[in-house]
Amino acid sequence: MESLGTWYSRVKDAAGLLQGHAHVTPVMTSSTLDRLVGADVSLKCENFQRMGAFKFRGAFNAMTRLSEEARRKGVITHSSGNHAQAVALVGRLLGIHTVIVMPDNAPAIKRAATEGYGAEVVEYDPENGDRQEISMRLAEKHGYHLVPPFDHQDIIAGQGTAALELCNQAGSLDVVLCPCGGGGLLSGTAVAVKGSCPKCLVVGVEPDVANDACLSFQTGTLHTIRNPPTIADGTRTPSLGKLTFPMVLEFVDDMKSVSEAAIREAVRFLFYRMKLVVEPSGALGVAALLEGKVKTSGRVGVIVSGGNIDGATMSEILTEH
């Protein structure tokens, strides 16, 4: 595996490429949250990023580097929502035809946005089909260039720019909490944090029912969980990837998992107390703090990864209690 220095250089290079294209998202604080968890917490609000999530960073970094031939033939990817929207938006910005393989249970708001950005959506049944196989088959048939959702050097580097910004905005931190699905954001975050502040700990957070990365981290053996029943749809990726698995083992300090109840409570807290619309996957770091899975009295950074939640789901969460 390549060194931290090599990966950190890629993140900084991606930051330069994204300048003027991606939003520099705000860092927000809450005295109530600080009091509840006994720490000084800074939230990196990627819910204010273009298309509503950090995924724009990786997609733009990867697709901008494509050859003219690849751009002309078009790109394909597979995603339940946020990466789909990111690829679709970047495709519109760069004039690239985009095809997205999406599960038939993807959040309606994410599919609508993906199609709104001009992408062609290919629907599949996640119980009976494999999205990666479908994408590869279509790529081979039509000559599309595959832009994977997380397990790609340029995607990982692009995602890491959010944490690079956080370190510059918040100053010295003791720990950074980051959601984990396929590990692209977590890998990029770990590289950016370790390169900027070597003594800062990086902790990945997953749902209890989708804890494949936690198990992989604890055992050193890659675990897979298919179609986990979690409200955090961005974490339903079955496993870490060929790149992200060794990166998580090498650069991440710990992995934690949280209950579905804690995820919902974090979404409610962010909405009612901080006036932030955050999707369940984006609330994982705050859930870990509120549930006591991560205990610290120091300065904590949290990557709030996105805000793409449909009205029905948000209404259900907000009115539960």
XYZ file of C-alpha atoms in Angstrom:
321
model
C 0.000 0.000 0.000
C 1.185 3.533 -0.745
C 2.464 5.778 2.007
C 0.565 8.389 3.987
C 2.681 11.081 2.332
C 1.677 9.942 -1.162
C -2.015 9.870 -0.275
C -1.821 13.210 1.531
C -0.279 14.789 -1.573
C -3.214 13.486 -3.598
C -5.687 15.054 -1.178
C -3.922 18.424 -1.386
C -3.821 18.167 -5.176
C -7.552 17.428 -5.201
C -8.168 20.462 -2.991
C -6.483 22.642 -5.580
C -8.562 21.145 -8.381
C -11.804 21.636 -6.429
C -11.099 25.261 -5.564
C -13.834 27.429 -7.024
C -15.995 24.420 -7.890
C -16.850 22.804 -4.539
C -18.278 24.825 -1.660
C -16.064 25.445 1.352
C -18.712 24.203 3.762
C -19.182 25.775 7.206
C -18.066 24.414 10.565
C -20.846 24.775 13.120
C -20.973 24.391 16.898
C -23.599 23.933 19.595
C -23.147 24.745 23.276
C -25.963 22.281 24.019
C -24.155 19.476 22.203
C -20.897 20.366 23.979
C -22.642 20.190 27.339
C -24.376 16.889 26.579
C -21.220 15.085 25.482
C -18.621 16.882 27.590
C -16.470 17.982 24.691
C -15.842 20.889 22.330
C -17.479 19.695 19.103
C -17.040 21.152 15.604
C -19.362 19.896 12.874
C -18.102 19.979 9.282
C -21.405 20.499 7.474
C -21.170 18.757 4.118
C -24.970 18.865 3.970
C -24.307 22.348 2.529
C -22.072 20.962 -0.223
C -23.209 21.040 -3.859
C -25.914 18.363 -4.396
C -26.163 18.138 -0.611
C -23.275 15.814 0.270
C -19.503 15.299 0.318
C -19.749 13.048 -2.743
C -19.437 16.026 -5.096
C -15.782 16.320 -4.077
C -14.746 12.840 -5.177
C -16.851 12.793 -8.322
C -15.495 16.130 -9.533
C -11.902 15.156 -8.755
C -12.239 11.859 -10.622
C -14.280 12.986 -13.625
C -12.253 16.124 -14.288
C -9.200 13.894 -14.777
C -10.847 11.700 -17.443
C -9.421 11.630 -20.939
C -11.322 13.266 -23.776
C -12.156 9.820 -25.146
C -13.620 8.682 -21.817
C -15.673 11.880 -21.570
C -16.997 11.374 -25.071
C -18.105 7.784 -24.385
C -19.789 8.672 -21.088
C -19.533 7.317 -17.561
C -21.454 4.819 -15.462
C -21.658 4.198 -11.739
C -23.762 2.387 -9.136
C -25.165 4.168 -6.100
C -28.149 4.352 -3.776
C -28.177 8.103 -4.016
C -25.491 10.606 -3.079
C -22.738 9.358 -5.399
C -25.394 9.038 -8.088
C -26.351 12.684 -7.684
C -22.717 13.769 -7.592
C -21.791 11.964 -10.803
C -24.940 13.257 -12.495
C -24.231 16.855 -11.480
C -20.568 16.735 -12.463
C -21.587 15.136 -15.754
C -23.907 18.059 -16.421
C -21.186 20.573 -15.512
C -18.583 18.883 -17.733
C -20.901 17.847 -20.568
C -20.494 14.090 -19.937
C -23.340 11.588 -20.430
C -23.952 9.713 -17.161
C -25.674 6.389 -16.465
C -26.527 5.426 -12.878
C -27.433 1.929 -11.670
C -29.741 2.505 -8.687
C -31.658 0.097 -6.427
C -35.437 0.216 -6.680
C -35.594 1.109 -2.958
C -33.348 4.168 -3.240
C -34.751 7.277 -1.523
C -37.170 8.996 -3.879
C -35.599 12.419 -3.379
C -32.169 11.091 -4.376
C -33.461 9.407 -7.529
C -35.444 12.506 -8.510
C -32.374 14.710 -8.073
C -30.204 12.276 -10.039
C -32.629 12.350 -12.964
C -33.018 16.108 -12.551
C -29.294 16.543 -13.167
C -29.768 14.727 -16.476
C -28.554 11.208 -15.693
C -30.011 8.038 -17.198
C -31.127 5.782 -14.317
C -31.040 1.983 -14.632
C -33.121 0.433 -11.845
C -32.420 -2.976 -10.270
C -33.737 -5.155 -7.451
C -31.063 -5.328 -4.701
C -32.468 -8.649 -3.479
C -31.848 -10.340 -6.827
C -29.155 -8.317 -8.579
C -25.597 -7.092 -8.005
C -25.153 -3.425 -8.877
C -21.448 -3.731 -9.565
C -21.979 -6.611 -11.999
C -24.737 -4.687 -13.768
C -22.531 -1.593 -14.060
C -19.578 -3.562 -15.420
C -21.785 -5.375 -17.939
C -23.234 -2.092 -19.228
C -19.786 -0.472 -19.290
C -18.446 -3.301 -21.429
C -21.455 -3.213 -23.758
C -21.515 0.564 -24.338
C -17.916 1.577 -23.665
C -18.760 3.660 -20.606
C -16.027 4.606 -18.153
C -16.786 3.276 -14.648
C -16.579 5.854 -11.839
C -16.907 3.712 -8.678
C -18.576 5.155 -5.581
C -15.653 4.791 -3.168
C -12.883 2.358 -4.124
C -10.895 4.636 -6.429
C -7.791 6.718 -5.856
C -9.246 9.996 -7.143
C -12.573 9.472 -5.337
C -10.793 8.868 -2.015
C -8.525 11.888 -2.479
C -11.461 14.126 -3.346
C -13.464 13.023 -0.312
C -10.482 13.751 1.924
C -10.644 17.453 1.084
C -13.593 17.890 3.491
C -11.434 16.859 6.456
C -8.540 18.942 5.126
C -10.830 21.978 5.253
C -12.055 21.008 8.724
C -8.494 20.927 10.080
C -7.809 24.353 8.594
C -11.084 25.820 9.887
C -11.255 24.301 13.378
C -7.586 24.238 14.282
C -6.059 21.541 16.467
C -8.391 18.612 17.136
C -8.044 15.564 19.391
C -10.350 13.245 17.462
C -12.331 13.294 14.209
C -15.458 11.158 13.768
C -16.446 10.099 10.276
C -19.304 8.016 8.817
C -18.316 4.809 7.048
C -20.073 3.031 4.205
C -17.608 1.743 1.623
C -14.789 3.610 3.332
C -13.971 6.241 0.708
C -14.806 9.197 2.937
C -13.263 7.556 5.996
C -10.034 6.684 4.142
C -9.711 10.181 2.703
C -10.536 11.731 6.075
C -7.900 9.638 7.847
C -5.244 10.618 5.316
C -6.130 14.322 5.512
C -6.232 14.352 9.315
C -3.030 12.360 9.811
C -1.252 14.536 7.265
C -2.463 17.782 8.870
C -2.448 16.819 12.554
C -0.596 13.531 13.158
C -1.593 13.215 16.825
C -5.333 13.505 16.107
C -7.291 10.242 16.319
C -9.671 9.203 13.527
C -12.723 7.083 14.377
C -15.105 5.609 11.818
C -18.793 5.157 12.678
C -21.314 2.658 11.266
C -24.813 1.450 12.191
C -24.917 -1.617 14.454
C -26.814 -3.559 11.783
C -24.328 -2.585 9.042
C -21.076 -3.022 10.957
C -19.041 -4.832 8.305
C -16.192 -2.294 8.532
C -16.118 -2.553 12.345
C -15.807 -6.334 12.087
C -13.184 -6.023 9.361
C -11.199 -3.540 11.442
C -11.371 -5.664 14.591
C -10.419 -8.947 12.939
C -8.181 -7.852 10.095
C -10.347 -9.962 7.774
C -12.763 -8.428 5.271
C -16.412 -8.914 6.321
C -19.497 -8.499 4.140
C -23.094 -7.622 5.085
C -25.526 -7.437 2.172
C -28.592 -5.180 2.233
C -28.459 -4.341 5.951
C -31.775 -3.055 7.385
C -30.545 0.392 8.400
C -32.178 3.770 7.933
C -28.707 5.106 7.044
C -28.945 4.202 3.348
C -25.485 5.586 2.567
C -23.941 2.800 4.659
C -25.620 -0.140 2.936
C -22.457 -0.868 0.950
C -21.746 -4.569 1.616
C -18.062 -4.203 2.445
C -14.949 -2.089 2.323
C -13.039 -2.110 -0.968
C -9.667 -3.316 -2.197
C -8.198 0.136 -1.570
C -10.258 1.276 1.398
C -9.901 -1.893 3.514
C -6.095 -1.657 3.892
C -6.321 2.122 4.245
C -8.800 1.819 7.120
C -6.561 -0.746 8.802
C -3.488 1.463 8.383
C -4.735 5.007 8.991
C -7.906 4.747 11.130
C -7.503 4.499 14.911
C -10.830 2.934 15.865
C -14.257 1.925 14.583
C -17.556 2.229 16.459
C -21.146 1.305 15.666
C -24.398 2.918 16.817
C -28.017 1.844 17.191
C -30.808 2.791 14.816
C -32.445 4.651 17.721
C -29.299 6.712 18.242
C -29.127 7.595 14.546
C -32.707 8.832 14.613
C -32.098 10.786 17.810
C -29.068 12.466 16.218
C -31.157 13.513 13.192
C -33.755 14.974 15.570
C -31.138 16.773 17.659
C -29.496 18.352 14.629
C -32.867 19.488 13.290
C -34.442 20.834 16.472
C -31.388 22.182 18.301
C -29.122 23.270 15.440
C -31.675 23.798 12.631
C -29.715 21.450 10.376
C -31.291 19.037 7.905
C -29.058 15.959 8.009
C -29.692 12.524 6.533
C -29.254 9.479 8.808
C -25.886 8.507 7.299
C -24.628 12.037 7.890
C -25.646 11.967 11.547
C -23.567 8.922 12.528
C -20.770 10.868 14.221
C -23.205 12.863 16.336
C -25.046 9.620 17.153
C -21.808 8.104 18.451
C -21.302 11.090 20.755
C -24.887 11.199 22.032
C -24.970 7.422 22.606
C -21.670 7.552 24.485
C -19.842 5.272 22.046
C -17.050 7.846 21.787
C -16.107 9.569 25.026
C -13.689 12.468 25.077
C -13.261 15.715 26.970
C -11.180 17.300 24.239
C -11.802 18.949 20.866
C -13.844 16.777 18.518
C -14.395 17.206 14.796
C -17.364 15.481 13.153
C -17.874 15.008 9.430
C -21.601 15.581 8.790
C -21.583 13.918 5.406
C -24.883 14.930 3.816
C -28.414 16.261 4.032
C -30.333 14.411 1.326
C -33.316 13.047 3.219
C -36.834 12.805 1.812
C -39.733 14.529 3.531
C -41.543 11.336 4.524
C -38.508 9.878 6.279
C -37.713 13.137 8.043
C -41.325 13.535 9.137
C -41.361 9.998 10.528
C -38.151 10.582 12.487
C -39.194 13.969 13.856
C -42.615 12.808 15.036
C -41.581 9.515 16.636
C -41.489 11.006 20.127
